[in-house]
Amino acid sequence: MSYTVDRRGLLRAAGAGAAALGLGGALASCGSDESETATLTWWDYFTLDNFQPGMNRLIRDVEAGVPNVRIQRRTFPFAELDRQITLGAISGERPDIAIVDNVAMNTLGGSDLLADLTGRVEAWGQADQYYEGPWDSCRIGGKVLGIPNNSNCLALYYNTRMLESAGVEPPTTWDELASAAERLTSGGRFGLALSAIKSEEGVFQFLPFLWQAGGDLDTFATDGATALSFLHDLIAKGSLSESCLGWTQQDVNTRFMNQRAALQINGPWQIPTLKQADFDWGVVALPRDQEAATCLGGENWVLMAQSENLDKAWEVLEYTQRPSVLVPYLVSFGNLPAREDLADRGAWASDPALRLFLSQLPLARPRRYGRGYADASQAISEAEQAVLTGSASPSAAARTAAAKIDKALSGR
Amino acid sequence: MRPHRSRPPSSRRRRAGYLFCLPGMTFLAVFLAYPLFYNVRTSVHDVRLSQLLGGSWQFNGLDNYRAVLDDPAFWHSVRLSVVFTLGSLVFQFSIGFALALLFARPFPLGGLLRSLLLVAWLLPPVVSGTLFRWLLDAESGAYNALLEAVGLGSLSHDWLTDPSTSLAGVVFANIWVGVPFNMLLLLVGLHTIDPQLYEAAAIDGAGPWQRFRRITLPLMRPVSVTVLLLGLIYTFKVFDTVFVMTGGGPVDSTRVLSLYVYEVFFRFFRFGQGAAAGLLLLVVPLLAGVFYVRRLRREETTGGAA
């Protein structure tokens, strides 16, 4: 690997040298230039084929636009990346730059693995261009430990024809959602589909209900119970399949695509797939209860504290935030920008579905709960699974979970 | 160690012998002994994500073990692992035995069928796990469709999302994965039985059942024990099949020991406790392994005569 880079470096040096000779001068600077070329390692989890052209283009852009930088990229499966970064702390093999899920900031943030970017960000002065949720997800313990890469959140998709033939409007409140889901259920078709799988994916989908009930993790015993019993009622009425306990968000979208669900809760990353559907669909904000709320997803760029090329790596991050680099990258990924100043620029400015998601970003909340979050998240998914399988009542499950959450978040 | 054949080797030959062992020993040292040592070391220190970089691991004696043994979730997963292993072994073995008996006699297309069965064993567990996740799916799964088709629609079920059947679901998949392995070894065992024994017994008037009970079963005992021990070692630490099918859920109905260890390590990043739990997970296969090696040695010393 490094051999090819070295060879490329050599060719580049030769080219630069020839150019310098041709221009008749600046020989000295050519030599010093070459010695400063930094090879930065870059890790991410965008392994799918359709991400590669965009990522390759971004890296080409960076190599062309930032002086003396080479990027060596490595990809991992989604669930592997955090683990590899942590293992890197032991083995010494870690990247200079990584793109991580914003929820990973909870665990990585307390680990001293990530470089503190506070000073650099202040000098840069663009922090206020970002939506609050995405930016907050990068701020841990008063330090800025990353900058947002892209953002997403959840909303409610609906099958237009099914709603029309049932005479139902897209729901805007919990009551409307419950009655719509009930009226849209028939035969092998469920009114609503969502993911309640026992992983962070399920928690990502559950938290909006907790927040909509007006609560947060610190009031789980009461507001958690409200949210849990709302979902439990949907299952009891048959509007939501009990199988949602095993569904990933991908599975949920498959149900919706196969027209076996009239409504689904999902993110904007499903839009490219849904565009191929042979039926009309639309998307609206998640229904509200006491409050309107949705959960923030997406990735952040982080730098490793132990990196030998921190200055160069920061230069790369700064470069990627130029609209001419960032917009094409986000468009090719089908992602939304985390920056407000790009709201009127890319594909999301004209596509109504993307616009809806973008309009939700200001109220999208990051899961920024600190080091104990993994335990809290586990407690939430266990409570949800216990209630939806009928093995515990909403209030009992919420009380058990609340105790675990309090213990986890108080630093044990 | 075989005294009857070898003369005491000259020191040169002995040195050559060690030399031949060297690559294997190096391999074991690097890939087995060192990680194991590292794991033991980790298990007696307080290692969490925040301590990884600091370098100063706090020695905490048996605290990690205590924390694991005090955790009800650990014991729950031990129980699940025992049920999972026993359930898998009983069916893998009996179905494997029945298939071995079937394939022991030549019949048209027997060889082809046998090799097809082996495909199950060759598939990566992630693939077979995913396959069974689809097959057992409540709405689009083939098994429910099958039940419906034969008029037993009332039995169709959310196999993997109902906590009362999810463990049975993953055991079912694991049986399917393990049957070919059992069949193959048992088939080899059956071929080592002298056919003249059956002929003689038949002449003496023994029926098929008697021949099976008096000849096949006793002579298959050593192979069977080996197969079961190997099965125990493989099954107790199964991770991928379960992880892919249910991720340990719903609630915690399929969180077998290997998944518990995984969670402590990579969801909660409590490395010290994870290492302790990992070593506890190692106990059962280790005991089985010791038994297996001892048996193997006994068979070698006694079994040379046949």
mmCIF file of N, CA, C and O in Angstrom, chain A residues 82-83 86-87 89-90 94 107-108 110-113 188 190 198-200 241-243 245-247 251 255 260 306 371 374-375 377-378 381-382 385-386 389 391 412, chain B residues 38 48-54 57 133-134 137-140 158 160-163 243 245-253 255 262-263 266-271 273:
data_model
loop_
_atom_site.group_PDB
_atom_site.id
_atom_site.type_symbol
_atom_site.label_atom_id
_atom_site.label_comp_id
_atom_site.label_asym_id
_atom_site.label_seq_id
_atom_site.Cartn_x
_atom_site.Cartn_y
_atom_site.Cartn_z
ATOM 1 N N ASP A 82 -16.298 1.831 15.091
ATOM 2 C CA ASP A 82 -16.005 2.291 16.466
ATOM 3 C C ASP A 82 -15.027 1.346 17.126
ATOM 4 O O ASP A 82 -14.104 1.741 17.824
ATOM 5 N N ARG A 83 -15.317 0.062 16.922
ATOM 6 C CA ARG A 83 -14.520 -0.987 17.537
ATOM 7 C C ARG A 83 -13.072 -0.903 17.063
ATOM 8 O O ARG A 83 -12.147 -0.995 17.840
ATOM 9 N N THR A 86 -11.330 1.996 18.626
ATOM 10 C CA THR A 86 -10.957 1.716 20.020
ATOM 11 C C THR A 86 -9.808 0.723 20.085
ATOM 12 O O THR A 86 -8.884 0.884 20.879
ATOM 13 N N LEU A 87 -9.897 -0.309 19.256
ATOM 14 C CA LEU A 87 -8.800 -1.289 19.265
ATOM 15 C C LEU A 87 -7.505 -0.620 18.838
ATOM 16 O O LEU A 87 -6.423 -1.001 19.283
ATOM 17 N N ALA A 89 -6.481 2.077 19.764
ATOM 18 C CA ALA A 89 -5.834 2.661 20.932
ATOM 19 C C ALA A 89 -4.853 1.671 21.541
ATOM 20 O O ALA A 89 -3.845 2.053 22.133
ATOM 21 N N ILE A 90 -5.150 0.381 21.406
ATOM 22 C CA ILE A 90 -4.256 -0.638 21.951
ATOM 23 C C ILE A 90 -3.156 -0.974 20.959
ATOM 24 O O ILE A 90 -1.978 -1.016 21.285
ATOM 25 N N ARG A 94 -4.215 3.552 14.073
ATOM 26 C CA ARG A 94 -5.449 4.327 14.054
ATOM 27 C C ARG A 94 -5.355 5.364 12.942
ATOM 28 O O ARG A 94 -4.270 5.687 12.472
ATOM 29 N N THR A 107 -19.418 7.524 23.291
ATOM 30 C CA THR A 107 -18.365 6.650 23.797
ATOM 31 C C THR A 107 -16.987 7.191 23.468
ATOM 32 O O THR A 107 -16.129 7.279 24.337
ATOM 33 N N LEU A 108 -16.787 7.579 22.211
ATOM 34 C CA LEU A 108 -15.457 8.042 21.812
ATOM 35 C C LEU A 108 -15.099 9.355 22.507
ATOM 36 O O LEU A 108 -13.937 9.605 22.824
ATOM 37 N N GLY A 110 -15.509 10.451 25.498
ATOM 38 C CA GLY A 110 -14.916 10.402 26.825
ATOM 39 C C GLY A 110 -13.610 9.634 26.870
ATOM 40 O O GLY A 110 -13.087 9.338 27.940
ATOM 41 N N SER A 111 -13.075 9.298 25.721
ATOM 42 C CA SER A 111 -11.970 8.335 25.710
ATOM 43 C C SER A 111 -10.596 8.962 25.507
ATOM 44 O O SER A 111 -9.605 8.262 25.504
ATOM 45 N N ASP A 112 -10.532 10.264 25.300
ATOM 46 C CA ASP A 112 -9.263 10.934 24.983
ATOM 47 C C ASP A 112 -8.689 10.483 23.651
ATOM 48 O O ASP A 112 -7.537 10.775 23.329
ATOM 49 N N LEU A 113 -9.480 9.734 22.882
ATOM 50 C CA LEU A 113 -8.977 9.275 21.582
ATOM 51 C C LEU A 113 -9.089 10.374 20.537
ATOM 52 O O LEU A 113 -8.328 10.422 19.585
ATOM 53 N N GLY A 188 -53.435 -8.320 5.098
ATOM 54 C CA GLY A 188 -52.008 -8.508 5.341
ATOM 55 C C GLY A 188 -51.255 -7.198 5.419
ATOM 56 O O GLY A 188 -50.038 -7.183 5.379
ATOM 57 N N PHE A 190 -50.325 -3.630 7.369
ATOM 58 C CA PHE A 190 -50.346 -2.904 8.628
ATOM 59 C C PHE A 190 -50.402 -1.408 8.356
ATOM 60 O O PHE A 190 -49.879 -0.926 7.348
ATOM 61 N N LYS A 198 -33.619 -4.573 18.705
ATOM 62 C CA LYS A 198 -32.849 -4.397 19.934
ATOM 63 C C LYS A 198 -31.431 -3.928 19.616
ATOM 64 O O LYS A 198 -30.474 -4.674 19.743
ATOM 65 N N SER A 199 -31.333 -2.703 19.154
ATOM 66 C CA SER A 199 -30.021 -2.134 18.882
ATOM 67 C C SER A 199 -30.204 -0.625 18.867
ATOM 68 O O SER A 199 -31.313 -0.132 19.047
ATOM 69 N N GLU A 200 -29.132 0.085 18.625
ATOM 70 C CA GLU A 200 -29.237 1.537 18.601
ATOM 71 C C GLU A 200 -30.235 1.990 17.539
ATOM 72 O O GLU A 200 -30.875 3.030 17.664
ATOM 73 N N SER A 241 -47.158 -4.232 13.410
ATOM 74 C CA SER A 241 -46.839 -5.658 13.541
ATOM 75 C C SER A 241 -45.857 -5.889 14.683
ATOM 76 O O SER A 241 -44.906 -5.137 14.859
ATOM 77 N N GLU A 242 -46.089 -6.960 15.433
ATOM 78 C CA GLU A 242 -45.160 -7.299 16.515
ATOM 79 C C GLU A 242 -43.787 -7.648 15.946
ATOM 80 O O GLU A 242 -42.781 -7.586 16.635
ATOM 81 N N SER A 243 -43.760 -7.993 14.663
ATOM 82 C CA SER A 243 -42.479 -8.314 14.031
ATOM 83 C C SER A 243 -41.535 -7.129 13.984
ATOM 84 O O SER A 243 -40.351 -7.296 13.730
ATOM 85 N N LEU A 245 -40.193 -5.781 16.168
ATOM 86 C CA LEU A 245 -39.132 -6.054 17.141
ATOM 87 C C LEU A 245 -37.885 -6.602 16.480
ATOM 88 O O LEU A 245 -36.806 -6.585 17.067
ATOM 89 N N GLY A 246 -38.031 -7.157 15.292
ATOM 90 C CA GLY A 246 -36.876 -7.717 14.613
ATOM 91 C C GLY A 246 -36.485 -6.936 13.367
ATOM 92 O O GLY A 246 -35.545 -7.302 12.685
ATOM 93 N N TRP A 247 -37.226 -5.877 13.070
ATOM 94 C CA TRP A 247 -36.980 -5.155 11.827
ATOM 95 C C TRP A 247 -35.902 -4.096 11.970
ATOM 96 O O TRP A 247 -35.929 -3.286 12.881
ATOM 97 N N ASP A 251 -35.557 -3.147 6.714
ATOM 98 C CA ASP A 251 -36.718 -4.048 6.646
ATOM 99 C C ASP A 251 -38.017 -3.250 6.603
ATOM 100 O O ASP A 251 -38.954 -3.598 5.883
ATOM 101 N N ARG A 255 -41.035 -3.283 3.738
ATOM 102 C CA ARG A 255 -42.479 -3.455 3.973
ATOM 103 C C ARG A 255 -43.258 -2.362 3.233
ATOM 104 O O ARG A 255 -44.266 -2.609 2.592
ATOM 105 N N ARG A 260 -46.992 -3.299 2.123
ATOM 106 C CA ARG A 260 -47.543 -4.040 3.257
ATOM 107 C C ARG A 260 -47.601 -3.153 4.487
ATOM 108 O O ARG A 260 -47.877 -3.608 5.588
ATOM 109 N N GLN A 306 -3.879 11.341 18.727
ATOM 110 C CA GLN A 306 -2.499 10.886 18.604
ATOM 111 C C GLN A 306 -1.912 11.101 17.207
ATOM 112 O O GLN A 306 -0.786 10.717 16.949
ATOM 113 N N ARG A 371 -20.858 9.360 28.385
ATOM 114 C CA ARG A 371 -20.245 8.042 28.409
ATOM 115 C C ARG A 371 -21.189 6.888 28.745
ATOM 116 O O ARG A 371 -21.033 5.788 28.262
ATOM 117 N N ALA A 374 -24.395 4.104 26.277
ATOM 118 C CA ALA A 374 -24.570 2.736 25.773
ATOM 119 C C ALA A 374 -25.444 1.915 26.725
ATOM 120 O O ALA A 374 -26.342 1.189 26.286
ATOM 121 N N ASP A 375 -25.205 2.052 28.023
ATOM 122 C CA ASP A 375 -26.025 1.330 29.009
ATOM 123 C C ASP A 375 -27.464 1.834 28.990
ATOM 124 O O ASP A 375 -28.412 1.049 29.057
ATOM 125 N N SER A 377 -29.031 3.257 26.523
ATOM 126 C CA SER A 377 -29.654 2.827 25.276
ATOM 127 C C SER A 377 -30.119 1.371 25.361
ATOM 128 O O SER A 377 -31.207 1.014 24.917
ATOM 129 N N GLN A 378 -29.267 0.552 25.969
ATOM 130 C CA GLN A 378 -29.628 -0.857 26.147
ATOM 131 C C GLN A 378 -30.874 -0.982 27.022
ATOM 132 O O GLN A 378 -31.772 -1.771 26.742
ATOM 133 N N SER A 381 -33.953 -0.115 24.950
ATOM 134 C CA SER A 381 -34.425 -1.129 23.996
ATOM 135 C C SER A 381 -34.985 -2.337 24.731
ATOM 136 O O SER A 381 -35.942 -2.953 24.268
ATOM 137 N N GLU A 382 -34.432 -2.647 25.902
ATOM 138 C CA GLU A 382 -35.005 -3.774 26.647
ATOM 139 C C GLU A 382 -36.417 -3.458 27.127
ATOM 140 O O GLU A 382 -37.303 -4.313 27.066
ATOM 141 N N GLN A 385 -38.739 -3.665 24.114
ATOM 142 C CA GLN A 385 -38.993 -5.047 23.699
ATOM 143 C C GLN A 385 -39.877 -5.778 24.706
ATOM 144 O O GLN A 385 -40.739 -6.560 24.325
ATOM 145 N N ALA A 386 -39.649 -5.493 26.002
ATOM 146 C CA ALA A 386 -40.463 -6.152 27.027
ATOM 147 C C ALA A 386 -41.924 -5.751 26.876
ATOM 148 O O ALA A 386 -42.830 -6.594 26.954
ATOM 149 N N THR A 389 -43.561 -7.120 23.485
ATOM 150 C CA THR A 389 -43.831 -8.562 23.482
ATOM 151 C C THR A 389 -44.846 -8.921 24.543
ATOM 152 O O THR A 389 -45.212 -10.080 24.690
ATOM 153 N N SER A 391 -44.379 -8.819 27.764
ATOM 154 C CA SER A 391 -43.846 -9.451 28.977
ATOM 155 C C SER A 391 -43.725 -8.466 30.145
ATOM 156 O O SER A 391 -43.346 -8.865 31.233
ATOM 157 N N ARG A 412 -22.056 6.143 37.304
ATOM 158 C CA ARG A 412 -21.921 4.923 38.085
ATOM 159 C C ARG A 412 -20.899 5.021 39.197
ATOM 160 O O ARG A 412 -19.753 5.077 39.068
ATOM 161 N N TYR B 38 -2.693 -12.011 27.360
ATOM 162 C CA TYR B 38 -3.151 -10.625 27.331
ATOM 163 C C TYR B 38 -4.555 -10.526 27.919
ATOM 164 O O TYR B 38 -4.881 -9.600 28.669
ATOM 165 N N ARG B 48 -11.297 0.418 30.932
ATOM 166 C CA ARG B 48 -12.451 0.931 30.203
ATOM 167 C C ARG B 48 -11.931 1.819 29.091
ATOM 168 O O ARG B 48 -10.734 2.081 29.012
ATOM 169 N N LEU B 49 -12.834 2.289 28.270
ATOM 170 C CA LEU B 49 -12.410 3.041 27.103
ATOM 171 C C LEU B 49 -11.502 4.208 27.507
ATOM 172 O O LEU B 49 -10.489 4.476 26.871
ATOM 173 N N SER B 50 -11.862 4.868 28.614
ATOM 174 C CA SER B 50 -11.111 6.061 29.011
ATOM 175 C C SER B 50 -9.708 5.724 29.514
ATOM 176 O O SER B 50 -8.843 6.579 29.547
ATOM 177 N N GLN B 51 -9.503 4.455 29.911
ATOM 178 C CA GLN B 51 -8.173 4.089 30.407
ATOM 179 C C GLN B 51 -7.249 3.603 29.298
ATOM 180 O O GLN B 51 -6.066 3.395 29.527
ATOM 181 N N LEU B 52 -7.821 3.371 28.114
ATOM 182 C CA LEU B 52 -7.023 2.727 27.069
ATOM 183 C C LEU B 52 -5.788 3.524 26.710
ATOM 184 O O LEU B 52 -4.700 2.994 26.564
ATOM 185 N N LEU B 53 -5.965 4.841 26.578
ATOM 186 C CA LEU B 53 -4.849 5.649 26.134
ATOM 187 C C LEU B 53 -3.925 6.040 27.271
ATOM 188 O O LEU B 53 -2.733 6.209 27.093
ATOM 189 N N GLY B 54 -4.501 6.201 28.470
ATOM 190 C CA GLY B 54 -3.705 6.630 29.606
ATOM 191 C C GLY B 54 -2.527 5.705 29.866
ATOM 192 O O GLY B 54 -1.489 6.129 30.339
ATOM 193 N N TRP B 57 -3.045 1.026 33.624
ATOM 194 C CA TRP B 57 -4.149 0.143 33.967
ATOM 195 C C TRP B 57 -4.135 -0.096 35.472
ATOM 196 O O TRP B 57 -3.094 -0.413 36.035
ATOM 197 N N ARG B 133 -33.220 -16.266 9.131
ATOM 198 C CA ARG B 133 -33.977 -15.093 9.545
ATOM 199 C C ARG B 133 -35.112 -14.855 8.542
ATOM 200 O O ARG B 133 -36.225 -14.509 8.918
ATOM 201 N N TRP B 134 -34.810 -15.053 7.269
ATOM 202 C CA TRP B 134 -35.841 -14.873 6.247
ATOM 203 C C TRP B 134 -36.866 -16.000 6.290
ATOM 204 O O TRP B 134 -38.057 -15.773 6.193
ATOM 205 N N ASP B 137 -39.269 -15.571 9.087
ATOM 206 C CA ASP B 137 -39.928 -14.277 9.192
ATOM 207 C C ASP B 137 -41.447 -14.453 9.285
ATOM 208 O O ASP B 137 -42.033 -15.316 8.621
ATOM 209 N N ALA B 138 -42.056 -13.613 10.119
ATOM 210 C CA ALA B 138 -43.482 -13.788 10.390
ATOM 211 C C ALA B 138 -44.347 -13.606 9.150
ATOM 212 O O ALA B 138 -45.278 -14.373 8.917
ATOM 213 N N GLU B 139 -44.027 -12.579 8.348
ATOM 214 C CA GLU B 139 -44.943 -12.266 7.253
ATOM 215 C C GLU B 139 -44.518 -12.840 5.912
ATOM 216 O O GLU B 139 -45.328 -13.359 5.172
ATOM 217 N N SER B 140 -43.228 -12.732 5.612
ATOM 218 C CA SER B 140 -42.804 -13.170 4.292
ATOM 219 C C SER B 140 -41.994 -14.460 4.355
ATOM 220 O O SER B 140 -41.430 -14.880 3.371
ATOM 221 N N ASP B 158 -44.780 -15.673 14.804
ATOM 222 C CA ASP B 158 -43.630 -14.766 14.780
ATOM 223 C C ASP B 158 -42.447 -15.435 15.467
ATOM 224 O O ASP B 158 -42.068 -15.059 16.565
ATOM 225 N N LEU B 160 -39.204 -15.585 15.503
ATOM 226 C CA LEU B 160 -38.006 -14.955 16.065
ATOM 227 C C LEU B 160 -38.298 -13.704 16.876
ATOM 228 O O LEU B 160 -37.448 -13.222 17.609
ATOM 229 N N THR B 161 -39.515 -13.162 16.762
ATOM 230 C CA THR B 161 -39.785 -11.946 17.536
ATOM 231 C C THR B 161 -40.662 -12.232 18.748
ATOM 232 O O THR B 161 -41.000 -11.330 19.492
ATOM 233 N N ASP B 162 -41.026 -13.468 18.962
ATOM 234 C CA ASP B 162 -41.734 -13.848 20.176
ATOM 235 C C ASP B 162 -40.703 -14.464 21.126
ATOM 236 O O ASP B 162 -40.076 -15.470 20.801
ATOM 237 N N PRO B 163 -40.520 -13.860 22.308
ATOM 238 C CA PRO B 163 -39.466 -14.347 23.202
ATOM 239 C C PRO B 163 -39.654 -15.816 23.616
ATOM 240 O O PRO B 163 -38.688 -16.458 24.023
ATOM 241 N N PHE B 243 -26.204 -14.001 16.440
ATOM 242 C CA PHE B 243 -26.070 -12.557 16.286
ATOM 243 C C PHE B 243 -26.817 -12.076 15.043
ATOM 244 O O PHE B 243 -27.524 -11.076 15.073
ATOM 245 N N MET B 245 -29.262 -13.655 13.471
ATOM 246 C CA MET B 245 -30.700 -13.944 13.462
ATOM 247 C C MET B 245 -31.492 -13.037 14.389
ATOM 248 O O MET B 245 -32.578 -12.576 14.039
ATOM 249 N N THR B 246 -30.994 -12.802 15.595
ATOM 250 C CA THR B 246 -31.794 -12.061 16.562
ATOM 251 C C THR B 246 -31.019 -10.960 17.265
ATOM 252 O O THR B 246 -31.632 -10.124 17.936
ATOM 253 N N GLY B 247 -29.711 -10.957 17.169
ATOM 254 C CA GLY B 247 -28.918 -9.978 17.913
ATOM 255 C C GLY B 247 -29.086 -10.131 19.415
ATOM 256 O O GLY B 247 -28.802 -9.220 20.169
ATOM 257 N N GLY B 248 -29.588 -11.265 19.863
ATOM 258 C CA GLY B 248 -29.753 -11.483 21.296
ATOM 259 C C GLY B 248 -31.186 -11.234 21.773
ATOM 260 O O GLY B 248 -31.536 -11.580 22.888
ATOM 261 N N GLY B 249 -32.005 -10.634 20.935
ATOM 262 C CA GLY B 249 -33.372 -10.301 21.334
ATOM 263 C C GLY B 249 -34.360 -11.362 20.915
ATOM 264 O O GLY B 249 -33.928 -12.430 20.468
ATOM 265 N N PRO B 250 -35.651 -11.127 20.979
ATOM 266 C CA PRO B 250 -36.268 -9.979 21.643
ATOM 267 C C PRO B 250 -36.081 -10.033 23.165
ATOM 268 O O PRO B 250 -35.916 -11.122 23.702
ATOM 269 N N VAL B 251 -36.126 -8.853 23.763
ATOM 270 C CA VAL B 251 -35.716 -8.633 25.146
ATOM 271 C C VAL B 251 -34.326 -9.251 25.292
ATOM 272 O O VAL B 251 -33.384 -8.765 24.700
ATOM 273 N N ASP B 252 -34.169 -10.352 26.032
ATOM 274 C CA ASP B 252 -32.830 -10.949 26.056
ATOM 275 C C ASP B 252 -32.967 -12.459 25.891
ATOM 276 O O ASP B 252 -32.192 -13.230 26.418
ATOM 277 N N SER B 253 -33.974 -12.865 25.125
ATOM 278 C CA SER B 253 -34.335 -14.279 25.085
ATOM 279 C C SER B 253 -33.331 -15.147 24.330
ATOM 280 O O SER B 253 -33.379 -16.364 24.434
ATOM 281 N N ARG B 255 -29.856 -14.093 24.212
ATOM 282 C CA ARG B 255 -28.533 -13.553 24.482
ATOM 283 C C ARG B 255 -27.660 -14.629 25.128
ATOM 284 O O ARG B 255 -27.467 -14.653 26.339
ATOM 285 N N TYR B 262 -19.710 -10.298 24.054
ATOM 286 C CA TYR B 262 -19.596 -9.305 22.983
ATOM 287 C C TYR B 262 -20.153 -7.954 23.436
ATOM 288 O O TYR B 262 -19.563 -6.911 23.198
ATOM 289 N N GLU B 263 -21.305 -7.996 24.088
ATOM 290 C CA GLU B 263 -21.929 -6.744 24.520
ATOM 291 C C GLU B 263 -21.078 -6.010 25.546
ATOM 292 O O GLU B 263 -20.914 -4.795 25.480
ATOM 293 N N PHE B 266 -17.974 -4.677 23.409
ATOM 294 C CA PHE B 266 -18.085 -3.750 22.291
ATOM 295 C C PHE B 266 -19.321 -2.889 22.292
ATOM 296 O O PHE B 266 -19.498 -2.052 21.430
ATOM 297 N N ARG B 267 -20.220 -3.097 23.245
ATOM 298 C CA ARG B 267 -21.299 -2.133 23.345
ATOM 299 C C ARG B 267 -21.023 -1.215 24.527
ATOM 300 O O ARG B 267 -21.266 -0.031 24.471
ATOM 301 N N PHE B 268 -20.496 -1.792 25.609
ATOM 302 C CA PHE B 268 -20.250 -0.986 26.806
ATOM 303 C C PHE B 268 -18.776 -0.651 26.989
ATOM 304 O O PHE B 268 -18.416 0.095 27.878
ATOM 305 N N PHE B 269 -17.933 -1.255 26.185
ATOM 306 C CA PHE B 269 -16.493 -0.982 26.243
ATOM 307 C C PHE B 269 -15.929 -1.150 27.648
ATOM 308 O O PHE B 269 -15.122 -0.364 28.100
ATOM 309 N N ARG B 270 -16.404 -2.187 28.378
ATOM 310 C CA ARG B 270 -15.796 -2.509 29.663
ATOM 311 C C ARG B 270 -14.860 -3.692 29.432
ATOM 312 O O ARG B 270 -15.247 -4.847 29.574
ATOM 313 N N PHE B 271 -13.639 -3.358 29.046
ATOM 314 C CA PHE B 271 -12.740 -4.402 28.553
ATOM 315 C C PHE B 271 -12.327 -5.384 29.642
ATOM 316 O O PHE B 271 -12.207 -6.579 29.399
ATOM 317 N N GLN B 273 -13.991 -6.334 32.357
ATOM 318 C CA GLN B 273 -15.088 -7.271 32.618
ATOM 319 C C GLN B 273 -15.310 -8.207 31.441
ATOM 320 O O GLN B 273 -15.605 -9.385 31.620
#
